[in-house]
mmCIF file with all atom_site columns, C-alpha atoms in Angstrom:
data_model
loop_
_atom_site.group_PDB
_atom_site.id
_atom_site.type_symbol
_atom_site.label_atom_id
_atom_site.label_alt_id
_atom_site.label_comp_id
_atom_site.label_asym_id
_atom_site.label_entity_id
_atom_site.label_seq_id
_atom_site.pdbx_PDB_ins_code
_atom_site.Cartn_x
_atom_site.Cartn_y
_atom_site.Cartn_z
_atom_site.occupancy
_atom_site.B_iso_or_equiv
_atom_site.pdbx_formal_charge
_atom_site.auth_seq_id
_atom_site.auth_comp_id
_atom_site.auth_asym_id
_atom_site.auth_atom_id
_atom_site.pdbx_PDB_model_num
ATOM 1   C CA . GLN A 1 1   ? 94.054  114.632 105.223 1.00 90.00 ? 235 GLN A CA 1
ATOM 2   C CA . LEU A 1 2   ? 95.015  111.684 103.046 1.00 92.00 ? 236 LEU A CA 1
ATOM 3   C CA . GLN A 1 3   ? 96.219  108.736 105.066 1.00 96.00 ? 237 GLN A CA 1
ATOM 4   C CA . LEU A 1 4   ? 97.051  105.066 104.512 1.00 97.00 ? 238 LEU A CA 1
ATOM 5   C CA . VAL A 1 5   ? 97.586  102.544 107.300 1.00 97.00 ? 239 VAL A CA 1
ATOM 6   C CA . GLU A 1 6   ? 99.033  99.086  106.641 1.00 97.00 ? 240 GLU A CA 1
ATOM 7   C CA . SER A 1 7   ? 98.432  96.122  108.892 1.00 97.00 ? 241 SER A CA 1
ATOM 8   C CA . GLY A 1 8   ? 98.727  92.355  108.846 1.00 98.00 ? 242 GLY A CA 1
ATOM 9   C CA . GLY A 1 9   ? 102.474 91.959  108.830 1.00 97.00 ? 243 GLY A CA 1
ATOM 10  C CA . GLY A 1 10  ? 104.236 89.366  110.912 1.00 97.00 ? 244 GLY A CA 1
ATOM 11  C CA . LEU A 1 11  ? 106.220 86.156  110.880 1.00 98.00 ? 245 LEU A CA 1
ATOM 12  C CA . VAL A 1 12  ? 105.330 83.379  108.454 1.00 98.00 ? 246 VAL A CA 1
ATOM 13  C CA . GLN A 1 13  ? 107.049 80.152  107.488 1.00 98.00 ? 247 GLN A CA 1
ATOM 14  C CA . PRO A 1 14  ? 108.258 79.502  103.936 1.00 98.00 ? 248 PRO A CA 1
ATOM 15  C CA . GLY A 1 15  ? 105.369 78.270  101.835 1.00 98.00 ? 249 GLY A CA 1
ATOM 16  C CA . GLY A 1 16  ? 102.863 80.020  104.055 1.00 98.00 ? 250 GLY A CA 1
ATOM 17  C CA . SER A 1 17  ? 100.413 82.831  103.343 1.00 98.00 ? 251 SER A CA 1
ATOM 18  C CA . LEU A 1 18  ? 99.794  86.283  104.715 1.00 98.00 ? 252 LEU A CA 1
ATOM 19  C CA . ARG A 1 19  ? 97.330  89.028  103.871 1.00 98.00 ? 253 ARG A CA 1
ATOM 20  C CA . LEU A 1 20  ? 98.238  92.677  104.280 1.00 98.00 ? 254 LEU A CA 1
ATOM 21  C CA . SER A 1 21  ? 95.647  95.432  104.523 1.00 97.00 ? 255 SER A CA 1
ATOM 22  C CA . CYS A 1 22  ? 95.939  99.022  103.399 1.00 97.00 ? 256 CYS A CA 1
ATOM 23  C CA . GLU A 1 23  ? 93.148  101.101 104.883 1.00 96.00 ? 257 GLU A CA 1
ATOM 24  C CA . ALA A 1 24  ? 92.551  104.575 103.515 1.00 95.00 ? 258 ALA A CA 1
ATOM 25  C CA . SER A 1 25  ? 91.108  107.617 105.217 1.00 94.00 ? 259 SER A CA 1
ATOM 26  C CA . GLY A 1 26  ? 90.471  111.087 103.873 1.00 93.00 ? 260 GLY A CA 1
ATOM 27  C CA . PHE A 1 27  ? 89.825  109.809 100.364 1.00 93.00 ? 261 PHE A CA 1
ATOM 28  C CA . THR A 1 28  ? 88.098  107.013 98.467  1.00 92.00 ? 262 THR A CA 1
ATOM 29  C CA . THR A 1 29  ? 90.388  104.321 97.089  1.00 91.00 ? 263 THR A CA 1
ATOM 30  C CA . ASP A 1 30  ? 87.982  103.699 94.185  1.00 90.00 ? 264 ASP A CA 1
ATOM 31  C CA . TYR A 1 31  ? 89.403  106.729 92.365  1.00 91.00 ? 265 TYR A CA 1
ATOM 32  C CA . TYR A 1 32  ? 93.092  106.009 92.931  1.00 94.00 ? 266 TYR A CA 1
ATOM 33  C CA . ALA A 1 33  ? 95.591  103.425 91.871  1.00 96.00 ? 267 ALA A CA 1
ATOM 34  C CA . ILE A 1 34  ? 96.936  101.617 94.926  1.00 96.00 ? 268 ILE A CA 1
ATOM 35  C CA . GLY A 1 35  ? 100.372 100.062 94.897  1.00 97.00 ? 269 GLY A CA 1
ATOM 36  C CA . TRP A 1 36  ? 102.278 97.784  97.206  1.00 98.00 ? 270 TRP A CA 1
ATOM 37  C CA . PHE A 1 37  ? 106.032 98.183  97.553  1.00 98.00 ? 271 PHE A CA 1
ATOM 38  C CA . ARG A 1 38  ? 108.673 96.574  99.709  1.00 98.00 ? 272 ARG A CA 1
ATOM 39  C CA . GLN A 1 39  ? 112.146 97.305  100.929 1.00 97.00 ? 273 GLN A CA 1
ATOM 40  C CA . ALA A 1 40  ? 114.493 94.711  102.331 1.00 96.00 ? 274 ALA A CA 1
ATOM 41  C CA . PRO A 1 41  ? 117.567 95.623  104.419 1.00 91.00 ? 275 PRO A CA 1
ATOM 42  C CA . GLY A 1 42  ? 120.344 96.904  102.205 1.00 94.00 ? 276 GLY A CA 1
ATOM 43  C CA . LYS A 1 43  ? 118.172 96.877  99.096  1.00 95.00 ? 277 LYS A CA 1
ATOM 44  C CA . GLU A 1 44  ? 116.266 99.465  97.137  1.00 95.00 ? 278 GLU A CA 1
ATOM 45  C CA . ARG A 1 45  ? 112.529 99.761  97.377  1.00 95.00 ? 279 ARG A CA 1
ATOM 46  C CA . GLU A 1 46  ? 110.763 97.717  94.702  1.00 95.00 ? 280 GLU A CA 1
ATOM 47  C CA . GLY A 1 47  ? 107.250 97.563  93.384  1.00 96.00 ? 281 GLY A CA 1
ATOM 48  C CA . VAL A 1 48  ? 105.333 94.396  94.221  1.00 97.00 ? 282 VAL A CA 1
ATOM 49  C CA . GLY A 1 49  ? 101.856 94.858  92.823  1.00 96.00 ? 283 GLY A CA 1
ATOM 50  C CA . CYS A 1 50  ? 99.552  97.610  91.730  1.00 96.00 ? 284 CYS A CA 1
ATOM 51  C CA . ILE A 1 51  ? 95.862  97.976  91.013  1.00 94.00 ? 285 ILE A CA 1
ATOM 52  C CA . SER A 1 52  ? 94.326  100.768 89.003  1.00 93.00 ? 286 SER A CA 1
ATOM 53  C CA . ASP A 1 53  ? 91.278  102.766 89.982  1.00 88.00 ? 287 ASP A CA 1
ATOM 54  C CA . ARG A 1 54  ? 88.071  100.794 89.935  1.00 81.00 ? 288 ARG A CA 1
ATOM 55  C CA . ASP A 1 55  ? 86.950  101.994 86.490  1.00 78.00 ? 289 ASP A CA 1
ATOM 56  C CA . ASN A 1 56  ? 90.032  100.727 84.654  1.00 74.00 ? 290 ASN A CA 1
ATOM 57  C CA . SER A 1 57  ? 90.628  97.331  86.271  1.00 76.00 ? 291 SER A CA 1
ATOM 58  C CA . ARG A 1 58  ? 94.316  96.978  85.503  1.00 87.00 ? 292 ARG A CA 1
ATOM 59  C CA . ASN A 1 59  ? 96.820  95.090  87.617  1.00 90.00 ? 293 ASN A CA 1
ATOM 60  C CA . TYR A 1 60  ? 100.578 94.985  87.588  1.00 92.00 ? 294 TYR A CA 1
ATOM 61  C CA . TYR A 1 61  ? 102.850 92.530  89.381  1.00 95.00 ? 295 TYR A CA 1
ATOM 62  C CA . ALA A 1 62  ? 106.595 92.227  89.679  1.00 95.00 ? 296 ALA A CA 1
ATOM 63  C CA . ASP A 1 63  ? 107.975 89.098  88.014  1.00 96.00 ? 297 ASP A CA 1
ATOM 64  C CA . SER A 1 64  ? 109.255 87.838  91.372  1.00 96.00 ? 298 SER A CA 1
ATOM 65  C CA . VAL A 1 65  ? 105.725 87.599  92.792  1.00 97.00 ? 299 VAL A CA 1
ATOM 66  C CA . LYS A 1 66  ? 103.549 86.793  89.766  1.00 97.00 ? 300 LYS A CA 1
ATOM 67  C CA . GLY A 1 67  ? 101.221 83.916  90.482  1.00 97.00 ? 301 GLY A CA 1
ATOM 68  C CA . ARG A 1 68  ? 101.886 84.169  94.234  1.00 98.00 ? 302 ARG A CA 1
ATOM 69  C CA . PHE A 1 69  ? 100.780 87.677  95.206  1.00 98.00 ? 303 PHE A CA 1
ATOM 70  C CA . PHE A 1 70  ? 97.451  89.293  94.424  1.00 96.00 ? 304 PHE A CA 1
ATOM 71  C CA . VAL A 1 71  ? 96.207  92.844  94.965  1.00 96.00 ? 305 VAL A CA 1
ATOM 72  C CA . PHE A 1 72  ? 92.491  93.399  95.338  1.00 93.00 ? 306 PHE A CA 1
ATOM 73  C CA . ARG A 1 73  ? 90.196  96.016  96.760  1.00 89.00 ? 307 ARG A CA 1
ATOM 74  C CA . ASP A 1 74  ? 87.186  95.847  99.018  1.00 83.00 ? 308 ASP A CA 1
ATOM 75  C CA . ASN A 1 75  ? 85.071  98.844  98.183  1.00 73.00 ? 309 ASN A CA 1
ATOM 76  C CA . THR A 1 76  ? 82.853  98.366  101.200 1.00 80.00 ? 310 THR A CA 1
ATOM 77  C CA . ASP A 1 77  ? 85.582  99.260  103.676 1.00 87.00 ? 311 ASP A CA 1
ATOM 78  C CA . ASN A 1 78  ? 87.874  101.470 101.567 1.00 93.00 ? 312 ASN A CA 1
ATOM 79  C CA . THR A 1 79  ? 90.696  98.961  101.918 1.00 95.00 ? 313 THR A CA 1
ATOM 80  C CA . VAL A 1 80  ? 93.096  97.376  99.455  1.00 95.00 ? 314 VAL A CA 1
ATOM 81  C CA . TYR A 1 81  ? 94.661  94.023  100.247 1.00 96.00 ? 315 TYR A CA 1
ATOM 82  C CA . LEU A 1 82  ? 97.842  92.214  99.290  1.00 98.00 ? 316 LEU A CA 1
ATOM 83  C CA . GLN A 1 83  ? 97.373  88.460  99.446  1.00 98.00 ? 317 GLN A CA 1
ATOM 84  C CA . MET A 1 84  ? 100.718 86.688  99.593  1.00 98.00 ? 318 MET A CA 1
ATOM 85  C CA . ASN A 1 85  ? 100.874 82.942  98.984  1.00 98.00 ? 319 ASN A CA 1
ATOM 86  C CA . ASN A 1 86  ? 103.688 80.410  98.787  1.00 98.00 ? 320 ASN A CA 1
ATOM 87  C CA . MET A 1 87  ? 105.951 82.871  100.479 1.00 98.00 ? 321 MET A CA 1
ATOM 88  C CA . LYS A 1 88  ? 109.722 82.697  100.241 1.00 98.00 ? 322 LYS A CA 1
ATOM 89  C CA . MET A 1 89  ? 112.473 83.917  102.499 1.00 97.00 ? 323 MET A CA 1
ATOM 90  C CA . GLU A 1 90  ? 113.361 86.562  99.943  1.00 96.00 ? 324 GLU A CA 1
ATOM 91  C CA . ASP A 1 91  ? 109.914 88.101  100.490 1.00 98.00 ? 325 ASP A CA 1
ATOM 92  C CA . THR A 1 92  ? 111.137 89.359  103.866 1.00 98.00 ? 326 THR A CA 1
ATOM 93  C CA . ALA A 1 93  ? 110.886 93.150  103.858 1.00 98.00 ? 327 ALA A CA 1
ATOM 94  C CA . ILE A 1 94  ? 108.965 96.143  105.091 1.00 98.00 ? 328 ILE A CA 1
ATOM 95  C CA . TYR A 1 95  ? 105.862 96.442  102.945 1.00 98.00 ? 329 TYR A CA 1
ATOM 96  C CA . TYR A 1 96  ? 104.321 99.794  102.099 1.00 98.00 ? 330 TYR A CA 1
ATOM 97  C CA . CYS A 1 97  ? 101.177 100.794 100.282 1.00 98.00 ? 331 CYS A CA 1
ATOM 98  C CA . ALA A 1 98  ? 100.740 104.023 98.374  1.00 98.00 ? 332 ALA A CA 1
ATOM 99  C CA . ALA A 1 99  ? 98.050  105.815 96.391  1.00 97.00 ? 333 ALA A CA 1
ATOM 100 C CA . GLY A 1 100 ? 98.301  107.885 93.224  1.00 96.00 ? 334 GLY A CA 1
ATOM 101 C CA . GLY A 1 101 ? 97.677  107.862 89.488  1.00 94.00 ? 335 GLY A CA 1
ATOM 102 C CA . PHE A 1 102 ? 98.230  104.544 87.710  1.00 92.00 ? 336 PHE A CA 1
ATOM 103 C CA . LYS A 1 103 ? 101.017 105.661 85.402  1.00 92.00 ? 337 LYS A CA 1
ATOM 104 C CA . GLY A 1 104 ? 102.957 107.508 88.066  1.00 93.00 ? 338 GLY A CA 1
ATOM 105 C CA . LEU A 1 105 ? 102.485 104.920 90.767  1.00 94.00 ? 339 LEU A CA 1
ATOM 106 C CA . CYS A 1 106 ? 102.507 101.623 88.890  1.00 92.00 ? 340 CYS A CA 1
ATOM 107 C CA . VAL A 1 107 ? 104.692 102.334 85.852  1.00 91.00 ? 341 VAL A CA 1
ATOM 108 C CA . SER A 1 108 ? 107.108 105.155 86.646  1.00 91.00 ? 342 SER A CA 1
ATOM 109 C CA . LYS A 1 109 ? 110.359 104.539 88.430  1.00 90.00 ? 343 LYS A CA 1
ATOM 110 C CA . PRO A 1 110 ? 110.720 105.898 91.011  1.00 93.00 ? 344 PRO A CA 1
ATOM 111 C CA . PRO A 1 111 ? 107.017 105.764 91.747  1.00 94.00 ? 345 PRO A CA 1
ATOM 112 C CA . VAL A 1 112 ? 105.075 108.965 92.190  1.00 96.00 ? 346 VAL A CA 1
ATOM 113 C CA . ALA A 1 113 ? 102.527 108.791 95.002  1.00 96.00 ? 347 ALA A CA 1
ATOM 114 C CA . ASP A 1 114 ? 100.095 111.190 96.595  1.00 96.00 ? 348 ASP A CA 1
ATOM 115 C CA . VAL A 1 115 ? 100.384 109.399 99.925  1.00 97.00 ? 349 VAL A CA 1
ATOM 116 C CA . TRP A 1 116 ? 102.399 106.562 101.489 1.00 97.00 ? 350 TRP A CA 1
ATOM 117 C CA . GLY A 1 117 ? 101.632 104.341 104.434 1.00 97.00 ? 351 GLY A CA 1
ATOM 118 C CA . GLN A 1 118 ? 104.028 103.859 107.334 1.00 97.00 ? 352 GLN A CA 1
ATOM 119 C CA . GLY A 1 119 ? 104.923 100.260 106.449 1.00 97.00 ? 353 GLY A CA 1
ATOM 120 C CA . THR A 1 120 ? 104.506 96.861  108.052 1.00 98.00 ? 354 THR A CA 1
ATOM 121 C CA . GLN A 1 121 ? 107.214 94.262  108.622 1.00 98.00 ? 355 GLN A CA 1
ATOM 122 C CA . VAL A 1 122 ? 106.928 90.864  106.962 1.00 98.00 ? 356 VAL A CA 1
ATOM 123 C CA . THR A 1 123 ? 109.403 88.156  107.916 1.00 98.00 ? 357 THR A CA 1
ATOM 124 C CA . VAL A 1 124 ? 109.540 84.769  106.211 1.00 98.00 ? 358 VAL A CA 1
ATOM 125 C CA . SER A 1 125 ? 111.543 82.321  108.268 1.00 97.00 ? 359 SER A CA 1
ATOM 126 C CA . SER A 1 126 ? 111.447 78.773  109.523 1.00 95.00 ? 360 SER A CA 1
#
């Protein structure tokens, strides 16, 4: 059974950093694109960042997070991370990771995923 579990959410002050983890089970993340998405209260879900399968090495980032957020994978523990730096209050949302093909997950709107995680809350507040 394909499964993704996010962790690492919490409360952070503006300007601070946080790293989210997306741990996979039932499949190897090397062969999938992994995307991070977020949904704030009253807003639609939006893509944050996406990384292709290991052989293609492509990344995509939303304009609102470019230069601040980075998606990378650790192949030793089948986990993909979202490093968030210089965080802003508008980054407050529930963050989800998902796995699928690069075009469907990282380019298509709405995204097409084989599996979604349950989400983790991130709150940026002073």
